[in-house]
JSON list of C-alpha atoms in Angstrom, two decimals:
[
{"chain": "A", "resi": 25, "resn": "MET", "atom": "CA", "xyz": [89.47, 8.53, 63.32]},
{"chain": "A", "resi": 26, "resn": "ALA", "atom": "CA", "xyz": [89.78, 11.06, 66.58]},
{"chain": "A", "resi": 27, "resn": "GLY", "atom": "CA", "xyz": [91.67, 14.05, 64.39]},
{"chain": "A", "resi": 28, "resn": "SER", "atom": "CA", "xyz": [89.86, 17.59, 62.82]},
{"chain": "A", "resi": 29, "resn": "LYS", "atom": "CA", "xyz": [87.54, 16.80, 60.33]},
{"chain": "A", "resi": 30, "resn": "ARG", "atom": "CA", "xyz": [85.92, 17.88, 57.27]},
{"chain": "A", "resi": 31, "resn": "CYS", "atom": "CA", "xyz": [82.31, 17.56, 56.09]},
{"chain": "A", "resi": 32, "resn": "ILE", "atom": "CA", "xyz": [83.32, 17.82, 51.82]},
{"chain": "A", "resi": 33, "resn": "PHE", "atom": "CA", "xyz": [79.95, 16.90, 50.21]},
{"chain": "A", "resi": 34, "resn": "GLY", "atom": "CA", "xyz": [80.82, 15.54, 45.78]},
{"chain": "A", "resi": 35, "resn": "ASP", "atom": "CA", "xyz": [83.37, 15.19, 43.61]},
{"chain": "A", "resi": 36, "resn": "VAL", "atom": "CA", "xyz": [86.85, 17.69, 44.62]},
{"chain": "A", "resi": 37, "resn": "HIS", "atom": "CA", "xyz": [88.76, 18.04, 41.59]},
{"chain": "A", "resi": 38, "resn": "ASN", "atom": "CA", "xyz": [91.44, 19.19, 44.07]},
{"chain": "A", "resi": 39, "resn": "TYR", "atom": "CA", "xyz": [91.72, 19.37, 47.81]},
{"chain": "A", "resi": 40, "resn": "ALA", "atom": "CA", "xyz": [94.26, 21.77, 47.53]},
{"chain": "A", "resi": 41, "resn": "ALA", "atom": "CA", "xyz": [91.04, 24.45, 45.91]},
{"chain": "A", "resi": 42, "resn": "ASN", "atom": "CA", "xyz": [88.38, 24.81, 47.28]},
{"chain": "A", "resi": 43, "resn": "PRO", "atom": "CA", "xyz": [85.81, 26.68, 44.29]},
{"chain": "A", "resi": 44, "resn": "THR", "atom": "CA", "xyz": [83.79, 27.37, 47.59]},
{"chain": "A", "resi": 45, "resn": "ALA", "atom": "CA", "xyz": [86.38, 29.95, 48.87]},
{"chain": "A", "resi": 46, "resn": "CYS", "atom": "CA", "xyz": [86.69, 31.95, 45.60]},
{"chain": "A", "resi": 47, "resn": "SER", "atom": "CA", "xyz": [88.28, 35.49, 45.30]},
{"chain": "A", "resi": 48, "resn": "SER", "atom": "CA", "xyz": [89.66, 36.84, 42.81]},
{"chain": "A", "resi": 49, "resn": "GLN", "atom": "CA", "xyz": [93.25, 36.16, 44.58]},
{"chain": "A", "resi": 50, "resn": "GLY", "atom": "CA", "xyz": [92.41, 32.29, 43.67]},
{"chain": "A", "resi": 51, "resn": "CYS", "atom": "CA", "xyz": [90.70, 30.01, 45.41]},
{"chain": "A", "resi": 52, "resn": "LEU", "atom": "CA", "xyz": [91.37, 28.83, 49.13]},
{"chain": "A", "resi": 53, "resn": "PRO", "atom": "CA", "xyz": [92.63, 24.58, 50.41]},
{"chain": "A", "resi": 54, "resn": "TYR", "atom": "CA", "xyz": [89.97, 22.80, 51.74]},
{"chain": "A", "resi": 55, "resn": "ARG", "atom": "CA", "xyz": [90.41, 22.87, 55.46]},
{"chain": "A", "resi": 56, "resn": "TYR", "atom": "CA", "xyz": [90.25, 20.81, 59.31]},
{"chain": "A", "resi": 57, "resn": "GLU", "atom": "CA", "xyz": [87.36, 22.13, 60.26]},
{"chain": "A", "resi": 58, "resn": "THR", "atom": "CA", "xyz": [86.97, 21.19, 63.97]},
{"chain": "A", "resi": 59, "resn": "ASP", "atom": "CA", "xyz": [87.35, 23.13, 66.89]},
{"chain": "A", "resi": 60, "resn": "GLY", "atom": "CA", "xyz": [90.15, 21.50, 69.45]},
{"chain": "A", "resi": 61, "resn": "LYS", "atom": "CA", "xyz": [90.52, 18.72, 67.25]},
{"chain": "A", "resi": 62, "resn": "ASN", "atom": "CA", "xyz": [94.15, 17.46, 66.40]},
{"chain": "A", "resi": 63, "resn": "GLY", "atom": "CA", "xyz": [95.08, 19.00, 62.98]},
{"chain": "A", "resi": 64, "resn": "GLN", "atom": "CA", "xyz": [92.26, 21.74, 62.39]},
{"chain": "A", "resi": 65, "resn": "GLY", "atom": "CA", "xyz": [93.23, 24.17, 60.07]},
{"chain": "A", "resi": 66, "resn": "THR", "atom": "CA", "xyz": [95.38, 22.68, 58.18]},
{"chain": "A", "resi": 67, "resn": "THR", "atom": "CA", "xyz": [95.11, 21.36, 54.50]},
{"chain": "A", "resi": 68, "resn": "VAL", "atom": "CA", "xyz": [92.85, 18.32, 53.82]},
{"chain": "A", "resi": 69, "resn": "LYS", "atom": "CA", "xyz": [95.27, 17.36, 50.51]},
{"chain": "A", "resi": 70, "resn": "ASN", "atom": "CA", "xyz": [98.02, 14.93, 51.69]},
{"chain": "A", "resi": 71, "resn": "ASN", "atom": "CA", "xyz": [96.78, 14.76, 55.19]},
{"chain": "A", "resi": 72, "resn": "ALA", "atom": "CA", "xyz": [93.67, 12.68, 55.75]},
{"chain": "A", "resi": 73, "resn": "ALA", "atom": "CA", "xyz": [94.00, 9.53, 57.75]},
{"chain": "A", "resi": 74, "resn": "SER", "atom": "CA", "xyz": [90.18, 8.01, 57.47]},
{"chain": "A", "resi": 75, "resn": "ALA", "atom": "CA", "xyz": [86.73, 8.85, 55.87]},
{"chain": "A", "resi": 76, "resn": "TYR", "atom": "CA", "xyz": [83.31, 8.32, 56.77]},
{"chain": "A", "resi": 77, "resn": "ASN", "atom": "CA", "xyz": [80.78, 8.36, 54.12]},
{"chain": "A", "resi": 78, "resn": "TYR", "atom": "CA", "xyz": [78.05, 10.52, 55.07]},
{"chain": "A", "resi": 79, "resn": "SER", "atom": "CA", "xyz": [75.94, 10.64, 51.56]},
{"chain": "A", "resi": 80, "resn": "GLY", "atom": "CA", "xyz": [74.24, 7.36, 49.94]},
{"chain": "A", "resi": 81, "resn": "TRP", "atom": "CA", "xyz": [76.75, 6.86, 46.77]},
{"chain": "A", "resi": 82, "resn": "VAL", "atom": "CA", "xyz": [80.43, 4.71, 47.66]},
{"chain": "A", "resi": 83, "resn": "VAL", "atom": "CA", "xyz": [82.86, 7.37, 47.81]},
{"chain": "A", "resi": 84, "resn": "ARG", "atom": "CA", "xyz": [86.41, 7.14, 46.61]},
{"chain": "A", "resi": 85, "resn": "VAL", "atom": "CA", "xyz": [89.79, 9.09, 47.65]},
{"chain": "A", "resi": 86, "resn": "TYR", "atom": "CA", "xyz": [92.24, 9.42, 45.29]},
{"chain": "A", "resi": 87, "resn": "PHE", "atom": "CA", "xyz": [95.92, 9.76, 46.03]},
{"chain": "A", "resi": 88, "resn": "ASN", "atom": "CA", "xyz": [96.42, 12.32, 42.41]},
{"chain": "A", "resi": 89, "resn": "SER", "atom": "CA", "xyz": [94.18, 15.34, 42.44]},
{"chain": "A", "resi": 90, "resn": "GLY", "atom": "CA", "xyz": [91.91, 14.71, 38.87]},
{"chain": "A", "resi": 91, "resn": "TRP", "atom": "CA", "xyz": [90.58, 11.31, 40.41]},
{"chain": "A", "resi": 92, "resn": "GLY", "atom": "CA", "xyz": [94.03, 9.52, 39.50]},
{"chain": "A", "resi": 93, "resn": "GLY", "atom": "CA", "xyz": [96.29, 7.17, 40.66]},
{"chain": "A", "resi": 94, "resn": "THR", "atom": "CA", "xyz": [96.02, 4.26, 43.90]},
{"chain": "A", "resi": 95, "resn": "TRP", "atom": "CA", "xyz": [92.45, 4.53, 45.65]},
{"chain": "A", "resi": 96, "resn": "ASP", "atom": "CA", "xyz": [90.88, 3.55, 49.06]},
{"chain": "A", "resi": 97, "resn": "SER", "atom": "CA", "xyz": [86.89, 3.61, 48.41]},
{"chain": "A", "resi": 98, "resn": "PHE", "atom": "CA", "xyz": [83.92, 3.42, 51.58]},
{"chain": "A", "resi": 99, "resn": "PRO", "atom": "CA", "xyz": [80.45, 2.08, 50.89]},
{"chain": "A", "resi": 100, "resn": "PRO", "atom": "CA", "xyz": [77.27, 4.07, 51.53]},
{"chain": "A", "resi": 101, "resn": "TYR", "atom": "CA", "xyz": [76.55, 5.38, 54.89]},
{"chain": "A", "resi": 102, "resn": "GLY", "atom": "CA", "xyz": [75.69, 2.32, 57.76]},
{"chain": "A", "resi": 103, "resn": "TYR", "atom": "CA", "xyz": [76.38, -0.29, 55.24]},
{"chain": "A", "resi": 104, "resn": "GLN", "atom": "CA", "xyz": [76.84, -3.29, 57.44]},
{"chain": "A", "resi": 105, "resn": "GLY", "atom": "CA", "xyz": [78.15, -5.22, 54.54]},
{"chain": "A", "resi": 106, "resn": "SER", "atom": "CA", "xyz": [81.77, -6.79, 54.25]},
{"chain": "A", "resi": 107, "resn": "ALA", "atom": "CA", "xyz": [83.55, -3.11, 53.86]},
{"chain": "A", "resi": 108, "resn": "GLN", "atom": "CA", "xyz": [82.97, -0.34, 56.15]},
{"chain": "A", "resi": 109, "resn": "TRP", "atom": "CA", "xyz": [81.24, 2.81, 55.33]},
{"chain": "A", "resi": 110, "resn": "TYR", "atom": "CA", "xyz": [84.27, 4.47, 57.24]},
{"chain": "A", "resi": 111, "resn": "GLY", "atom": "CA", "xyz": [87.50, 3.73, 58.53]},
{"chain": "A", "resi": 112, "resn": "ASN", "atom": "CA", "xyz": [90.94, 4.27, 57.80]},
{"chain": "A", "resi": 113, "resn": "LEU", "atom": "CA", "xyz": [92.71, 5.79, 54.97]},
{"chain": "A", "resi": 114, "resn": "ASN", "atom": "CA", "xyz": [95.55, 2.55, 53.56]},
{"chain": "A", "resi": 115, "resn": "GLY", "atom": "CA", "xyz": [96.35, 3.62, 49.63]},
{"chain": "A", "resi": 116, "resn": "THR", "atom": "CA", "xyz": [95.36, 7.28, 49.97]},
{"chain": "A", "resi": 117, "resn": "TYR", "atom": "CA", "xyz": [97.09, 7.76, 53.48]},
{"chain": "A", "resi": 118, "resn": "ASN", "atom": "CA", "xyz": [98.29, 11.48, 53.90]},
{"chain": "A", "resi": 119, "resn": "ASN", "atom": "CA", "xyz": [98.58, 11.31, 50.37]},
{"chain": "A", "resi": 120, "resn": "ASN", "atom": "CA", "xyz": [94.78, 11.72, 49.36]},
{"chain": "A", "resi": 121, "resn": "ALA", "atom": "CA", "xyz": [94.28, 14.87, 47.12]},
{"chain": "A", "resi": 122, "resn": "SER", "atom": "CA", "xyz": [90.75, 14.40, 45.04]},
{"chain": "A", "resi": 123, "resn": "GLN", "atom": "CA", "xyz": [87.55, 12.25, 45.73]},
{"chain": "A", "resi": 124, "resn": "ASN", "atom": "CA", "xyz": [84.76, 11.34, 43.13]},
{"chain": "A", "resi": 125, "resn": "MET", "atom": "CA", "xyz": [81.34, 10.29, 44.31]},
{"chain": "A", "resi": 126, "resn": "ALA", "atom": "CA", "xyz": [80.19, 8.99, 40.49]},
{"chain": "A", "resi": 127, "resn": "TYR", "atom": "CA", "xyz": [79.13, 5.74, 41.02]},
{"chain": "A", "resi": 128, "resn": "GLU", "atom": "CA", "xyz": [76.43, 3.97, 42.17]},
{"chain": "A", "resi": 129, "resn": "PRO", "atom": "CA", "xyz": [75.01, 3.29, 45.05]},
{"chain": "A", "resi": 130, "resn": "ALA", "atom": "CA", "xyz": [75.81, -0.66, 46.45]}
]
């Protein structure tokens, strides 16, 4: 959790296409933004080792685009139960393609 960060809120069908960065040429991928950190400028898809959930909802990070395959789950921000709202990815370590926030709050 020492590398570059990218804040992404909401559902993401595919980290390779950021709908807020589209033109007639197509959509750019989500990229890491934090200045001076390892990974800055690289694509998020298949390059994440950890995640923070700053939302009030359970977030899942999926292996495949379109919310498929193996996933890692993070409870809402500040959750103090047995699960952490941040941490290293396990099933999707450097093989992450989408995220979904469509689950009920914990």
